[in-house]
PDB file of C-alpha atoms in Angstrom:
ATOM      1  CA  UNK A   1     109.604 312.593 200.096  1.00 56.00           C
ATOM      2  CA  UNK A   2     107.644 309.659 199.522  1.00 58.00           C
ATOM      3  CA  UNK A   3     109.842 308.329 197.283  1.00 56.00           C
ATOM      4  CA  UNK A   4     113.000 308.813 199.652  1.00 57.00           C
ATOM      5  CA  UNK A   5     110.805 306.722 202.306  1.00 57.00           C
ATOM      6  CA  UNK A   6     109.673 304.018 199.517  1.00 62.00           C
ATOM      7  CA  UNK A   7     113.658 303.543 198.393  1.00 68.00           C
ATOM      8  CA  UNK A   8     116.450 305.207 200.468  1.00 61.00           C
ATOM      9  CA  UNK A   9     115.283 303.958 203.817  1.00 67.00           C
ATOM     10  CA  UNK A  10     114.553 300.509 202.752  1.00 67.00           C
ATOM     11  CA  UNK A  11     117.939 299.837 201.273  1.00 62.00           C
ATOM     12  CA  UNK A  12     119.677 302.192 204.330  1.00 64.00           C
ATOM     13  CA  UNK A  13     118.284 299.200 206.450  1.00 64.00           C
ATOM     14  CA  UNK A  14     119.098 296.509 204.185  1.00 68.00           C
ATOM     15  CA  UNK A  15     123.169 297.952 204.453  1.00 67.00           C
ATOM     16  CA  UNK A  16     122.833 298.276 208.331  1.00 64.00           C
ATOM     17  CA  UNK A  17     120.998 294.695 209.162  1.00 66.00           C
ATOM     18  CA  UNK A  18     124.013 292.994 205.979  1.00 69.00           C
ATOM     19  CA  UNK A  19     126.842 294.999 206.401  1.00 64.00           C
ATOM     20  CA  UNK A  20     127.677 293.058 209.437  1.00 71.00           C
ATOM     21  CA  UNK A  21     127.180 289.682 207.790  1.00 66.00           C
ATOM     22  CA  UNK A  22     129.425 290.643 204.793  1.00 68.00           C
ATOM     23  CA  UNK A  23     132.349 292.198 207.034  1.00 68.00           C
ATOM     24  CA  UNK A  24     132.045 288.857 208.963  1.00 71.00           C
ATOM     25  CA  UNK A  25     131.863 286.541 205.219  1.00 70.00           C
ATOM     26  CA  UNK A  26     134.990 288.605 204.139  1.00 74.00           C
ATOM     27  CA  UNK A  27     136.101 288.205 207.526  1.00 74.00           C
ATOM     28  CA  UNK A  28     135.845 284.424 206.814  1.00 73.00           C
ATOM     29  CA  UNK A  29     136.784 284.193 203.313  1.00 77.00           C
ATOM     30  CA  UNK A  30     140.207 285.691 203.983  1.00 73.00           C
ATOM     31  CA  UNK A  31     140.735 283.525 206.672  1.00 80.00           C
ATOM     32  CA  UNK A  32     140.312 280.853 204.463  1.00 76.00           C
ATOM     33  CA  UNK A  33     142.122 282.151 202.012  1.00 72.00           C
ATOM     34  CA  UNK A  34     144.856 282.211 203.834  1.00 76.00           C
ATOM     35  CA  UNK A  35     144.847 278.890 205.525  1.00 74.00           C
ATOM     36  CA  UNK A  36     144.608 277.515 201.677  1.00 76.00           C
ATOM     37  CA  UNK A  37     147.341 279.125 200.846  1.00 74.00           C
ATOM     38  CA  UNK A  38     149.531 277.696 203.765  1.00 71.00           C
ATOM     39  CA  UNK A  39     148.082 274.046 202.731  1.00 73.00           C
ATOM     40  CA  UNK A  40     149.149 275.125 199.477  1.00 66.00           C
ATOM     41  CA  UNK A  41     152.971 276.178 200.634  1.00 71.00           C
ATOM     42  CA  UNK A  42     152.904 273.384 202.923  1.00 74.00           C
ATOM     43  CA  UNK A  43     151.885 270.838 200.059  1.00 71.00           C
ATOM     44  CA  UNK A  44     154.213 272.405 197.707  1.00 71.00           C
ATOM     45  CA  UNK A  45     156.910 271.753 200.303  1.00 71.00           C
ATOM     46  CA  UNK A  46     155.841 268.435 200.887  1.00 65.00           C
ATOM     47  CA  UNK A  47     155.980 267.512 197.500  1.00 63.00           C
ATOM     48  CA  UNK A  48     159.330 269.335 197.290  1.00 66.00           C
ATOM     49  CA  UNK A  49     160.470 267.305 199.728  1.00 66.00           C
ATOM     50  CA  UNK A  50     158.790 263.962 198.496  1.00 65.00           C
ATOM     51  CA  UNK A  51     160.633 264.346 195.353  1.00 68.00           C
ATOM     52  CA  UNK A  52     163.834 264.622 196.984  1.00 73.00           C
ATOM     53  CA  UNK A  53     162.789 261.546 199.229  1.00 66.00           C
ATOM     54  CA  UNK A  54     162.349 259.922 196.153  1.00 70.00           C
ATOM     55  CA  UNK A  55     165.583 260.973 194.144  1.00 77.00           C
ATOM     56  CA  UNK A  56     167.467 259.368 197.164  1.00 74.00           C
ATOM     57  CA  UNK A  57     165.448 256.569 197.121  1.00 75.00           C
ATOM     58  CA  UNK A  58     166.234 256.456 193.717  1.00 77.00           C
ATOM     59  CA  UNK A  59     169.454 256.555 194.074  1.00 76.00           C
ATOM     60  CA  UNK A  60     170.184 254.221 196.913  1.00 73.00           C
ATOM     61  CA  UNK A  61     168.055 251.728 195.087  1.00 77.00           C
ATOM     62  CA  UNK A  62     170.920 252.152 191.750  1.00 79.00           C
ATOM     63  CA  UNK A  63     173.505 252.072 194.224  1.00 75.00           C
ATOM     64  CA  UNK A  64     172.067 248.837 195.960  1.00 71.00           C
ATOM     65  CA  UNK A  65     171.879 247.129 192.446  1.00 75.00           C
ATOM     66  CA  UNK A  66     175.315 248.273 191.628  1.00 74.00           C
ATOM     67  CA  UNK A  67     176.419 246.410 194.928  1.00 69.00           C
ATOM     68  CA  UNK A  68     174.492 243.716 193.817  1.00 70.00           C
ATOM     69  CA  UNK A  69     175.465 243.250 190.700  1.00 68.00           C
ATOM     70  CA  UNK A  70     178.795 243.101 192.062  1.00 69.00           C
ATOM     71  CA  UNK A  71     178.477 240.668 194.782  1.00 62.00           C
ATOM     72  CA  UNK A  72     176.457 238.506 192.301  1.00 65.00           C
ATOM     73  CA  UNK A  73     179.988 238.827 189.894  1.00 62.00           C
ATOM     74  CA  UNK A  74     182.014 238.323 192.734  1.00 56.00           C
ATOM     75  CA  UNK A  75     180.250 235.038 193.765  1.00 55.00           C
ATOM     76  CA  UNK A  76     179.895 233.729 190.178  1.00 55.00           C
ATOM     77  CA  UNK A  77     184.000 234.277 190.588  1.00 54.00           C
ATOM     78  CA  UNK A  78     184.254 232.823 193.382  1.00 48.00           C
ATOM     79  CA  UNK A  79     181.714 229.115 192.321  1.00 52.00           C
ATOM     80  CA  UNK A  80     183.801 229.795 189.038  1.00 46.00           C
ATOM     81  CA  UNK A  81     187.337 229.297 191.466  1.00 46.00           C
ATOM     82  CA  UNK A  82     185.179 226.462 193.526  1.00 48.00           C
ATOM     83  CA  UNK A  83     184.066 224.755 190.218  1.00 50.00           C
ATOM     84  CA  UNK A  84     187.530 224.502 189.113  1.00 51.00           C
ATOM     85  CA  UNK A  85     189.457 224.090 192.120  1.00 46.00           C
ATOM     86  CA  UNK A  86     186.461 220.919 192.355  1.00 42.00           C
ATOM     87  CA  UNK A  87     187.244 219.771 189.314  1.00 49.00           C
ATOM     88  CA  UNK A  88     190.817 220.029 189.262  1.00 42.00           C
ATOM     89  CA  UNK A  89     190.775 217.635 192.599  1.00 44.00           C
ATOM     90  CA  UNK A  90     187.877 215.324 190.631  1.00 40.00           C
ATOM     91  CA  UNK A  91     190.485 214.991 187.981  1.00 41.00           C
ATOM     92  CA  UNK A  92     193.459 214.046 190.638  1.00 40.00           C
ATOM     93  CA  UNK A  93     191.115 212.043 192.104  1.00 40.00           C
ATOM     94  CA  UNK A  94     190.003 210.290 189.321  1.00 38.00           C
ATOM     95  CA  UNK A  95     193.296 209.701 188.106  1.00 40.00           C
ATOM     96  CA  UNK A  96     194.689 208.592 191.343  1.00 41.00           C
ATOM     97  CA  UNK A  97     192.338 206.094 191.508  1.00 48.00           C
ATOM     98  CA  UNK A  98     192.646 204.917 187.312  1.00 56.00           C
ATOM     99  CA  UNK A  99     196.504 205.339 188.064  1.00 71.00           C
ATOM    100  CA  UNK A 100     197.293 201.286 187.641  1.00 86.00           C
ATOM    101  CA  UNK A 101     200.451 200.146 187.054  1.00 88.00           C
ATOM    102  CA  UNK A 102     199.439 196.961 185.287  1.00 90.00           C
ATOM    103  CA  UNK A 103     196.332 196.389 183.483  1.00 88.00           C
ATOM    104  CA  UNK A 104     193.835 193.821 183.898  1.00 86.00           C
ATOM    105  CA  UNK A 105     192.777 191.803 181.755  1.00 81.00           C
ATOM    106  CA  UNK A 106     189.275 192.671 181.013  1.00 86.00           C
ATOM    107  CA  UNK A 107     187.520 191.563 177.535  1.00 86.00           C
ATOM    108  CA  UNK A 108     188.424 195.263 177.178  1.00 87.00           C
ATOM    109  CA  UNK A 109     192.212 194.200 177.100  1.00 83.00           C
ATOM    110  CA  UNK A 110     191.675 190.928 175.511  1.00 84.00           C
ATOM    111  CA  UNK A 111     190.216 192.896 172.489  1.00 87.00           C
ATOM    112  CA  UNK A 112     192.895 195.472 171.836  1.00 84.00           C
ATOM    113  CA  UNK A 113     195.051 192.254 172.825  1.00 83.00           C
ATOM    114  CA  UNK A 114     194.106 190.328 169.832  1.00 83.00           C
ATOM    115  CA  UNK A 115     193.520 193.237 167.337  1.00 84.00           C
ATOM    116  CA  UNK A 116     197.514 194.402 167.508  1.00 79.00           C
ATOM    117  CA  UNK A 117     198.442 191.004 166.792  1.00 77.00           C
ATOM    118  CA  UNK A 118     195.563 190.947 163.561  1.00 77.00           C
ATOM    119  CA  UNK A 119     197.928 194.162 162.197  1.00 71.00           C
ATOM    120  CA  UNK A 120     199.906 191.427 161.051  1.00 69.00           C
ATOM    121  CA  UNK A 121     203.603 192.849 162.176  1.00 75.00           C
ATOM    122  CA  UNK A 122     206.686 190.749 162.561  1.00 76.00           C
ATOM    123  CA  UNK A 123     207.392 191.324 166.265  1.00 78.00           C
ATOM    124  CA  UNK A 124     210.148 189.337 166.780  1.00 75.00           C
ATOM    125  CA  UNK A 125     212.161 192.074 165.237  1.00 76.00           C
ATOM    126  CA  UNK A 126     211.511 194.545 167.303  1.00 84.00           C
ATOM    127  CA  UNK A 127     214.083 195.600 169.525  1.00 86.00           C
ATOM    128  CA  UNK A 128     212.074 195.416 172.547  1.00 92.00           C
ATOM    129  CA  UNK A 129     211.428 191.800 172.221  1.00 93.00           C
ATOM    130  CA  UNK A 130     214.526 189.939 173.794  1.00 94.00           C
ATOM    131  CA  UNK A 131     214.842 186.507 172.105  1.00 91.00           C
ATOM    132  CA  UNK A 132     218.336 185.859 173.050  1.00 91.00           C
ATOM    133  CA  UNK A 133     220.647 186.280 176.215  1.00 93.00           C
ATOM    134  CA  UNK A 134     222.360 190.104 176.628  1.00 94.00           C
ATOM    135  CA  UNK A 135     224.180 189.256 180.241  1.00 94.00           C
ATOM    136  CA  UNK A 136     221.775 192.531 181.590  1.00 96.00           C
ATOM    137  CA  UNK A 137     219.605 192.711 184.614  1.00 97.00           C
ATOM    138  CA  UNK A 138     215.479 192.793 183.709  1.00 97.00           C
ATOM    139  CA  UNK A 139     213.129 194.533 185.924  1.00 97.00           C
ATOM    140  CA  UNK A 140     209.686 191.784 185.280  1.00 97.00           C
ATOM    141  CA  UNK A 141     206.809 192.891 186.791  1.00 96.00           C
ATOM    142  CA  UNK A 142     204.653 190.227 185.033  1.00 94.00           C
ATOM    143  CA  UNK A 143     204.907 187.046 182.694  1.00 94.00           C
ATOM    144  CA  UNK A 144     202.396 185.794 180.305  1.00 94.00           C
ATOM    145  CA  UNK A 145     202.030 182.869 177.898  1.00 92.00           C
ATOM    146  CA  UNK A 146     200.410 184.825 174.844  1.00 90.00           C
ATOM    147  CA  UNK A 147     202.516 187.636 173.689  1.00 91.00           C
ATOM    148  CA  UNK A 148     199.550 189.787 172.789  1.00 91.00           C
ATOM    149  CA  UNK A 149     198.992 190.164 176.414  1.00 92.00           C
ATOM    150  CA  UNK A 150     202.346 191.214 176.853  1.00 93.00           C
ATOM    151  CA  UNK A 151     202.517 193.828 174.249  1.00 92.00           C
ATOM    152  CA  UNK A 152     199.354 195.501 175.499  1.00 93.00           C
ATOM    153  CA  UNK A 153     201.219 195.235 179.207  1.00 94.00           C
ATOM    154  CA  UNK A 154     204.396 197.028 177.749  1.00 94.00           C
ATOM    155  CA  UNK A 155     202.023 199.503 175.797  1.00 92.00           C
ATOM    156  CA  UNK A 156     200.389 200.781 178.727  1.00 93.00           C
ATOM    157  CA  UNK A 157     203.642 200.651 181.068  1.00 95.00           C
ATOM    158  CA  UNK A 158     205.383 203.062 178.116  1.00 94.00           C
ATOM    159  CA  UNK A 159     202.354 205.771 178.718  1.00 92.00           C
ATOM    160  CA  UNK A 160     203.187 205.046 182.512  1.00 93.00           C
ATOM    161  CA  UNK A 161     206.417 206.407 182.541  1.00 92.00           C
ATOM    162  CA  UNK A 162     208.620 203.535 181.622  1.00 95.00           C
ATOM    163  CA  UNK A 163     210.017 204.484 177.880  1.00 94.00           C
ATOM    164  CA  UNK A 164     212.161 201.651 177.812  1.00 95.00           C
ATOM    165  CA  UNK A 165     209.726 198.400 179.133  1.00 96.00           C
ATOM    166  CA  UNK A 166     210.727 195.548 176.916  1.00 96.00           C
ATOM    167  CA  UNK A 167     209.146 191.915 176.694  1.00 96.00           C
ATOM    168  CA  UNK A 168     211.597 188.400 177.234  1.00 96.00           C
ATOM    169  CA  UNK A 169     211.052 185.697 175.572  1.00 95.00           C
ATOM    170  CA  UNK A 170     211.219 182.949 177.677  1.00 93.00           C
ATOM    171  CA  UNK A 171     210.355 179.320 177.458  1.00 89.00           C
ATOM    172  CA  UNK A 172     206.648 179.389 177.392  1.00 87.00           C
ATOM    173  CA  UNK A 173     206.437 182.827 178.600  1.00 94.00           C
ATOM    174  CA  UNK A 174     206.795 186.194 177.633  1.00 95.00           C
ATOM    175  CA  UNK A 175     207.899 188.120 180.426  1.00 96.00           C
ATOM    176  CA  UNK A 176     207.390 191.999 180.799  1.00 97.00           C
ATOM    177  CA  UNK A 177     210.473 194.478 182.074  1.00 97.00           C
ATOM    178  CA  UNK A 178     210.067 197.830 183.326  1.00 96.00           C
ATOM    179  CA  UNK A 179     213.593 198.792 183.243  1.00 97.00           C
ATOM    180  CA  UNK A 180     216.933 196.980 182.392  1.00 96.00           C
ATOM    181  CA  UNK A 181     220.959 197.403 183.075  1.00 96.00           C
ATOM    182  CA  UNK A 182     224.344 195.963 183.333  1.00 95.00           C
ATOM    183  CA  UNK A 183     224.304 195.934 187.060  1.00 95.00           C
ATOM    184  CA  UNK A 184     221.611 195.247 189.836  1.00 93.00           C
ATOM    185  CA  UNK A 185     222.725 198.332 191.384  1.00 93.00           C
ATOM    186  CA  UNK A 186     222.384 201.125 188.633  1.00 96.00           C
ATOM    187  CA  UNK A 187     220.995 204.066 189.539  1.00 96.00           C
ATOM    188  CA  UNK A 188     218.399 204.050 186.513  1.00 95.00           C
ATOM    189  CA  UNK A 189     217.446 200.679 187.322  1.00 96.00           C
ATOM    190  CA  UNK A 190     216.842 201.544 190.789  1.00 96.00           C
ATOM    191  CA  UNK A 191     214.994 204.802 190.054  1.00 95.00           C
ATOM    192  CA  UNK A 192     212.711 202.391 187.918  1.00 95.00           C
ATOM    193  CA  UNK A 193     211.701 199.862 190.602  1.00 95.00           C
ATOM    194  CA  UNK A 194     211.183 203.100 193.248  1.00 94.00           C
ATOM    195  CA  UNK A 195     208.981 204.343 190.951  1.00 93.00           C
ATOM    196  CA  UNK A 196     207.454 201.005 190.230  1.00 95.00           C
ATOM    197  CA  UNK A 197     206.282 200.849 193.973  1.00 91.00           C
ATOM    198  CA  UNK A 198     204.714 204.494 194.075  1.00 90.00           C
ATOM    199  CA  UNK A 199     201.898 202.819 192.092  1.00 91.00           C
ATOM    200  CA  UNK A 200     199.012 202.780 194.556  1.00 86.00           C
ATOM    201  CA  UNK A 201     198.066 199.456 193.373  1.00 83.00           C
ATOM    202  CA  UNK A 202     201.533 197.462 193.026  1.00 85.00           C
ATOM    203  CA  UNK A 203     201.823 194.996 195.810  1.00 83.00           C
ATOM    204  CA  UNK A 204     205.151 193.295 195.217  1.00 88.00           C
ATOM    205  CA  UNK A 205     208.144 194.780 193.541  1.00 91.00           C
ATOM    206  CA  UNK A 206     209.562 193.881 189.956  1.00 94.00           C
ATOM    207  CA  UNK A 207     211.553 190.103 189.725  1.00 92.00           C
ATOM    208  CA  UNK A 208     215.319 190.749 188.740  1.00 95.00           C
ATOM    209  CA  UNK A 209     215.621 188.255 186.224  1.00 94.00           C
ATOM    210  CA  UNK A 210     219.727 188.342 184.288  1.00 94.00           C
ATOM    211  CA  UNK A 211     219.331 187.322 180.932  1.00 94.00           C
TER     212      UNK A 211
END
C-alpha cells in the first residue's frame, strides 16, 4: 500500500497535470508539420515553375541572339551594298573629274615627253606621222612645236577613245588629229568631233585642217 501511494499516485498525477500539454505539443507539432510540408509543395512548385521561367528565358534569350545575329548579317550586307554602291560612284566620280581630253603639260608630261624621244625610234616612219599632203580632212585639237609633246598628246588621246589620232607635220609645228577622212562630212569624222565635245573639259571643237 505504501508503495502504491509512494509510486502509482505520483506518476497518475504526473499523466493527468502532462497529458494535456503533450496532446496540445502533438497538437502543435502536426500543425507544423503540415504547414512545412505545404511550404515544401509550394517551394517545390515554385522552383518547378522557376525552372520553366528560366528555360523560356533561356530560350527567348537564343532566339533574340539568333535575330541578332541576323540583323547584324543583314546590316553588314547592307554597309557591304553601301560600301560598294559608294565606291562604285567614288570611282565615276573620280574618273569624271580625271576624264581630260588633252593633257597638260605638267613636269609630269614633260618627263614621259622627253623619255619616248631618249628610246631612240625613227618616228618619221611611222604611219601616224603625216609628213606629206594626202588631200584628207584632219580633226586638230592642238599644235605644238616639239614633237615629243605631240606624241605624248596622241598617246593619251588613243587610250581616250580615238584609235586612229595621228600627228601633222607642219612648218614649225606638229599638229595633233583626233580623227581624219576624205570628206568634211563623213559620218566617222563627225562621230569623232561629237565625241570630242562630250569631254567635260574641251572648250572649243577640233580645227579642220585639209592636208
Amino acid at each position: 500500500m505504501q508503495f502504491f501511494k509512494k509510486i502509482l499516485i505520483p506518476l497518475y498525477q504526473i499523466t493527468v497535470y502532462t497529458f494535456p500539454f503533450l496532446v496540445l505539443f502533438l497538437l502543435f507539432t502536426a500543425i507544423q508539420l503540415r504547414s512545412i510540408t505545404n511550404q515544401k509543395d509550394m517551394i517545390i512548385t515554385g522552383l518547378s515553375s522557376s525552372s520553366e521561367a528560366l528555360r523560356n528565358i533561356q530560350s527567348d534569350m537564343e532566339l533574340l541572339k539568333k535575330n541578332l545575329g541576323q540583323l547584324k548579317e543583314t546590316a553588314a550586307g547592307i554597309r557591304v551594298s553601301e560600301d560598294e554602291m559608294f565606291e562604285t560612284d567614288s570611282k565615276n566620280e573620280t574618273f569624271a573629274k580625271n576624264r581630260k581630253a588633252l593633257l597638260n603639260l605638267t613636269p609630269e608630261t614633260v618627263a614621259r615627253a622627253k623619255a619616248m624621244m631618249r628610246i631612240g625610234t625613227d618616228y618619221s616612219k611611222k604611219e601616224y606621222l603625216i609628213n606629206r599632203k594626202t588631200n584628207r580632212y584632219y580633226a586638230v585639237v592642238i599644235s605644238y612645236d616639239d614633237l615629243a609633246y605631240a606624241l605624248v598628246q596622241r598617246k593619251h588621246l588613243i587610250s581616250q577613245g580615238f584609235a586612229e589620232a595621228k600627228i601633222l607635220v607642219l612648218k614649225g609645228l606638229y599638229a595633233v588629229s583626233i580623227e581624219d577622212a576624205e570628206s568634211r562630212s563623213d559620218k566617222t569624222l563627225m562621230a569623232a568631233i561629237e565625241r570630242w565635245s562630250s569631254f567635260p573639259d574641251v572648250n572649243k571643237p577640233p580645227f579642220l585642217k585639209r592636208f
